[in-house]
mmCIF file of C-alpha atoms in Angstrom:
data_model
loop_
_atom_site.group_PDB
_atom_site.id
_atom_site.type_symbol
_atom_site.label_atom_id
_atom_site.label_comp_id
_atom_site.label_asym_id
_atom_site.label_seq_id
_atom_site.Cartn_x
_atom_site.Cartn_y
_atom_site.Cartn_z
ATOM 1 C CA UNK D 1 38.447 -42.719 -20.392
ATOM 2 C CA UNK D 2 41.135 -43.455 -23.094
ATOM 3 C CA UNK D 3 40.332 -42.749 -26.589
ATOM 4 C CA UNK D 4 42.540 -44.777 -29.038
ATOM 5 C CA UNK D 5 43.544 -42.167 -32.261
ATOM 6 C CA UNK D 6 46.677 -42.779 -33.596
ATOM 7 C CA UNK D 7 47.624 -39.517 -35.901
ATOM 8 C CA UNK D 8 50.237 -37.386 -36.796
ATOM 9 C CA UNK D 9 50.707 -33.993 -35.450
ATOM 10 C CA UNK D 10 50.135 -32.043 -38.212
ATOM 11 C CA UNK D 11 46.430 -34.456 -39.027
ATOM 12 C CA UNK D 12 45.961 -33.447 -34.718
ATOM 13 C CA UNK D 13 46.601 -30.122 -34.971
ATOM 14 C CA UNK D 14 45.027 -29.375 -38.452
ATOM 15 C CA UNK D 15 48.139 -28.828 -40.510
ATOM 16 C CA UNK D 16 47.903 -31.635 -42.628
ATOM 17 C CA UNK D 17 45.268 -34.180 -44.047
ATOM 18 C CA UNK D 18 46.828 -37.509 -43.064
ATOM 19 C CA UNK D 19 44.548 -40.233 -42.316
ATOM 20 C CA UNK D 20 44.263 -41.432 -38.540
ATOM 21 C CA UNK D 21 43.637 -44.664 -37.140
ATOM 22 C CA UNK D 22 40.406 -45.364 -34.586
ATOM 23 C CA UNK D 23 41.454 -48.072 -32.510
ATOM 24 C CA UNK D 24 39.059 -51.113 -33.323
ATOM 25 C CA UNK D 25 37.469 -49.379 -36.503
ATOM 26 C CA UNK D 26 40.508 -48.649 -38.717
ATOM 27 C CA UNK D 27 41.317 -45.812 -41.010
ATOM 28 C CA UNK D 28 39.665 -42.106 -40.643
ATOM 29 C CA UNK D 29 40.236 -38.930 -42.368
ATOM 30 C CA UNK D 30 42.195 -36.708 -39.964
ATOM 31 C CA UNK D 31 39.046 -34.373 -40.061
ATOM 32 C CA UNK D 32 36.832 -36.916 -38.783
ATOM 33 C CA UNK D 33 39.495 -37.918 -36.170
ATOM 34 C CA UNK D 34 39.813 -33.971 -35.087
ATOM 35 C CA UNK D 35 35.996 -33.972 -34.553
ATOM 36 C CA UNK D 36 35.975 -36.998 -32.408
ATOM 37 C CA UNK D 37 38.510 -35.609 -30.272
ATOM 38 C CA UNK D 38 37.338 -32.178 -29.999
ATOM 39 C CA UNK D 39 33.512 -33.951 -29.176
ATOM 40 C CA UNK D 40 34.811 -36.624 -26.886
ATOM 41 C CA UNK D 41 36.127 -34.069 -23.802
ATOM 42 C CA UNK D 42 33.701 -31.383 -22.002
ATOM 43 C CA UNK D 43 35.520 -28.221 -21.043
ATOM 44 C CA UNK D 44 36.069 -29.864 -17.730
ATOM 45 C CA UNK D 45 38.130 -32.468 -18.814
ATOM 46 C CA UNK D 46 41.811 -32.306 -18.878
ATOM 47 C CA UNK D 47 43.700 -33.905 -22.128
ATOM 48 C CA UNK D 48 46.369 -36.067 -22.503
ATOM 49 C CA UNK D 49 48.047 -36.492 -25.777
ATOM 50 C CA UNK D 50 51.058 -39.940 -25.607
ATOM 51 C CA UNK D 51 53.632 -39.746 -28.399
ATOM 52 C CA UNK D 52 53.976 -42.858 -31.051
ATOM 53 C CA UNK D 53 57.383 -42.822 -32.526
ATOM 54 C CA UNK D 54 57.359 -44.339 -35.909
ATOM 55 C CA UNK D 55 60.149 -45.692 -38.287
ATOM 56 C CA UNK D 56 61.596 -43.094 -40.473
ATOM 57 C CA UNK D 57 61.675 -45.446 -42.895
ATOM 58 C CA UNK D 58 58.859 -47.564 -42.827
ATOM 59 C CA UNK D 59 56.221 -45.617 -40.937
ATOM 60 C CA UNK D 60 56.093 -48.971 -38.373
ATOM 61 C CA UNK D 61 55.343 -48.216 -34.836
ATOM 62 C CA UNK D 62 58.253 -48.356 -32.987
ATOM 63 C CA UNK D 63 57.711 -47.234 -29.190
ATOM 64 C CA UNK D 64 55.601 -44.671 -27.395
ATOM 65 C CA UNK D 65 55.754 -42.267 -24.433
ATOM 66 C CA UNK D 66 56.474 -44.716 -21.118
ATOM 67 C CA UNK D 67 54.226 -42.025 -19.199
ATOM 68 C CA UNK D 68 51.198 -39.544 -19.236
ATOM 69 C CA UNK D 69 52.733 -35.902 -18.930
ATOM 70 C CA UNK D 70 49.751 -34.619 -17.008
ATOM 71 C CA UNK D 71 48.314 -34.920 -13.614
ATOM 72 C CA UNK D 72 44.920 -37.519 -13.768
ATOM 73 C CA UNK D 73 43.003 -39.497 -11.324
ATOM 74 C CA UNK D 74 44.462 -40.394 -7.994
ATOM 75 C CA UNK D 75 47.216 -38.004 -8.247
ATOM 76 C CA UNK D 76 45.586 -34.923 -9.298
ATOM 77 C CA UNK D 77 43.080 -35.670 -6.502
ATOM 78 C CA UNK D 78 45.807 -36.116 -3.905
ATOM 79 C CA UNK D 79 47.307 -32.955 -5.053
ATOM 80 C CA UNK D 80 44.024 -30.735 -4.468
ATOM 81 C CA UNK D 81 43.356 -32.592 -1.358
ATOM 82 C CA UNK D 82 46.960 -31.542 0.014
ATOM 83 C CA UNK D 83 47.291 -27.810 -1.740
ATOM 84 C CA UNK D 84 43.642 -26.540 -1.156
ATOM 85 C CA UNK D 85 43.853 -23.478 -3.003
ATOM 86 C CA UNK D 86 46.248 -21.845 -5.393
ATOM 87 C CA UNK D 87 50.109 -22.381 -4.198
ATOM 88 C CA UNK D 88 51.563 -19.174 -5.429
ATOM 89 C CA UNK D 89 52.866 -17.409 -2.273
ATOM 90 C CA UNK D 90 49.741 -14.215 -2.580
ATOM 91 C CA UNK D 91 46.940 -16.396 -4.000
ATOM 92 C CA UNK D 92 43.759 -18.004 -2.353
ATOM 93 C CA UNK D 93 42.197 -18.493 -5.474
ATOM 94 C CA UNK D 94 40.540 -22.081 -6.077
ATOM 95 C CA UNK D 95 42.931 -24.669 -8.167
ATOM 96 C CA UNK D 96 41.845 -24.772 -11.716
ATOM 97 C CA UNK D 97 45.565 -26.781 -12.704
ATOM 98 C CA UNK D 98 47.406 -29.042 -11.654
ATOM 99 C CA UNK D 99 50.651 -28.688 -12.963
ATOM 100 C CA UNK D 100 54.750 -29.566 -12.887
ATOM 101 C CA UNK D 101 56.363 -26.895 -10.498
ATOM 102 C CA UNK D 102 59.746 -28.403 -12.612
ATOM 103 C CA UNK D 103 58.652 -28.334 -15.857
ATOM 104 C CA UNK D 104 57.884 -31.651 -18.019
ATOM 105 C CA UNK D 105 60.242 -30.384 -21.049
ATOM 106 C CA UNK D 106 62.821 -29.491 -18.619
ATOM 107 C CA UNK D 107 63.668 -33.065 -16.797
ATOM 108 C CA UNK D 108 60.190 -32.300 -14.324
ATOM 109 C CA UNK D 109 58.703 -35.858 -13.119
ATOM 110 C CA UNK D 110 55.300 -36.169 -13.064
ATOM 111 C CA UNK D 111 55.028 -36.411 -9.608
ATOM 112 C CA UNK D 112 53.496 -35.507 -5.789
ATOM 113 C CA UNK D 113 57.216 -33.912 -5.137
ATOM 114 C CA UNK D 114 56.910 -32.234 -8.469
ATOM 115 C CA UNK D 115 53.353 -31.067 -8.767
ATOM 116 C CA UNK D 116 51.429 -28.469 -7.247
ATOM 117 C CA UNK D 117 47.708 -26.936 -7.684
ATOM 118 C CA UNK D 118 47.573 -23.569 -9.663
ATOM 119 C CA UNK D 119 44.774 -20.587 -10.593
ATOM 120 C CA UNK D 120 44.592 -20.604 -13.961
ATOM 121 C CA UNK D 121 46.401 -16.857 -13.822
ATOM 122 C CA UNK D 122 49.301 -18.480 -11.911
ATOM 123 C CA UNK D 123 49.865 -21.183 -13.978
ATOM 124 C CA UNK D 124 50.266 -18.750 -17.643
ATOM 125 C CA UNK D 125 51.811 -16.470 -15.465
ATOM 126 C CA UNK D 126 54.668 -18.988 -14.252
ATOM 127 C CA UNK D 127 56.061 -19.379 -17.870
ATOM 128 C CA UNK D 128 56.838 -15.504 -17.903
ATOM 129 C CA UNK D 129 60.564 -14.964 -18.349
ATOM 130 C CA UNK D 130 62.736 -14.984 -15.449
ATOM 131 C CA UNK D 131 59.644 -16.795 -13.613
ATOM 132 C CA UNK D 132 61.242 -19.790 -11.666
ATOM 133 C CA UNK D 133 59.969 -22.594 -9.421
ATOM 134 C CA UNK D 134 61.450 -25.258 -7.666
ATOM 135 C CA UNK D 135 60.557 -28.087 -5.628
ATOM 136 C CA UNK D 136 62.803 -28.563 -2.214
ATOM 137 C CA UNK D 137 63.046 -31.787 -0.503
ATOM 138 C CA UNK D 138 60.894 -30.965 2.386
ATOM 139 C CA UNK D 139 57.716 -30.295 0.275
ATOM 140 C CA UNK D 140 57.861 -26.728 -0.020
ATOM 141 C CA UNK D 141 57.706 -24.974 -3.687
ATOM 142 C CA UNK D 142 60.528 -22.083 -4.173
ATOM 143 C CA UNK D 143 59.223 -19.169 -6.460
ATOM 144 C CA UNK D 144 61.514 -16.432 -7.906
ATOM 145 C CA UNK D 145 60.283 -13.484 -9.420
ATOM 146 C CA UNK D 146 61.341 -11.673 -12.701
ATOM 147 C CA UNK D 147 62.191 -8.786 -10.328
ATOM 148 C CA UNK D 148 64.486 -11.300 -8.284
ATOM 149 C CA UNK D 149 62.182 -12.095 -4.928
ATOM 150 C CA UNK D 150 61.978 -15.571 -4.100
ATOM 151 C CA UNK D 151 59.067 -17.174 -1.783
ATOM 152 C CA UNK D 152 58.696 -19.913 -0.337
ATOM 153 C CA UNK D 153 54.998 -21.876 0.462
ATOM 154 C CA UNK D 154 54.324 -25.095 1.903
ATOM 155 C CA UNK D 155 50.869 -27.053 1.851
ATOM 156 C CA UNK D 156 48.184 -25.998 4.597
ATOM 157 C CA UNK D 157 48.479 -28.570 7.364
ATOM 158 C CA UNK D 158 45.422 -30.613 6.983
ATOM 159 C CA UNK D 159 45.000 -31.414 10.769
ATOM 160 C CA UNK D 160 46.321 -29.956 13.997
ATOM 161 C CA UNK D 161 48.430 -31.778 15.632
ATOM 162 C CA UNK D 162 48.163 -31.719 19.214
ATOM 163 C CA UNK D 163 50.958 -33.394 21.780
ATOM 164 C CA UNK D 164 49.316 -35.922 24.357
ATOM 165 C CA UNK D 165 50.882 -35.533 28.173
ATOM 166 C CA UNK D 166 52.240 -39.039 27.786
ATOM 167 C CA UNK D 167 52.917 -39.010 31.798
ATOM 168 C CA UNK D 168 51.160 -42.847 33.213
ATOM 169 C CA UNK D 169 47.914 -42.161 34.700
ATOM 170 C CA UNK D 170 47.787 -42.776 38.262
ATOM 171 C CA UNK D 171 44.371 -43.685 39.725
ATOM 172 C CA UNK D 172 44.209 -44.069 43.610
ATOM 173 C CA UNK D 173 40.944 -45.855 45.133
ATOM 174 C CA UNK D 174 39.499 -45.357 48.265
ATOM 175 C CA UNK D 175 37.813 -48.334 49.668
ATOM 176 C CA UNK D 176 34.972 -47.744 51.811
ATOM 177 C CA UNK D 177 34.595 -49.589 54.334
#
């Protein structure tokens, strides 16, 4: 579901009173837009906010944010499909987040390479000082410690692959006769 509110930041995040703009109705006060918002998403709902750059000048609509910053839909689903439960190397706990093992604000794609499911715990607790994760090209996530350990965890195989004895299958036939 997309709901069209074009505001500023400080009208979003209740620093300001600047009026907002309902796609299809036209102008609201940023109150009114704030209550929408907040009403429009259950609890179980994740958020996505895209940036509108505007003219300095002007206050025209210039561009906006080429991509979503979060995980939604098909790609959040893929993600819990392939990490089951929490991908921090000591946790089984069920995924709550789905979230950039490369941070967004740090050059992190929004990505299957570059997201992983996360606990709720392990996801605050990853922006911790000295906290580190990385993603490495064969799918595994690299986690270092603020006491220095790294670990490494790859997704649970979903299947078990079993080799076939390829060898040609000889019948022979007796013929009774």
């Amino acid at each position: 579901m997309a709901l069209g509110i074009v505001m500023t930041d400080a009208g979003l995040f209740g620093g300001a009173d600047d009026a907002a703009h309902l796609e299809g109705f036209g102008p609201i006060p940023a109150e009114l837009a704030r209550e929408i918002i907040c009403g429009a998403v259950s609890a179980e709902e994740q958020v996505s906010i895209r940036r509108l750059y505007t003219s300095p000048e002007t206050g025209e609509l210039l561009a906006m944010d080429a991509r979503t910053r979060t995980f939604r839909g098909n790609l959040a689903r893929f993600i819990r499909l392939r990490d089951r439960t929490c991908r921090t190397p000591w946790c089984d706990a069920p995924i709550r987040h789905i979230d950039h093992v490369q941070p967004h604000d740090a050059a992190g794609p929004t990505s299957v390479s570059n997201g992983q499911g996360l606990c709720e715990a392990c996801n605050y607790a990853k922006r911790a000082p000295r906290w580190r994760a990385r993603p490495e090209p064969d799918g595994s996530v690299t986690t270092t410690l603020p006491t220095g350990h790294t670990h490494s965890t790859r997704p649970p195989p979903l299947a078990t692959v079993r080799r076939r004895d390829l060898r040609p299958l000889t019948i022979d036939y007796v013929l009774a006769g």
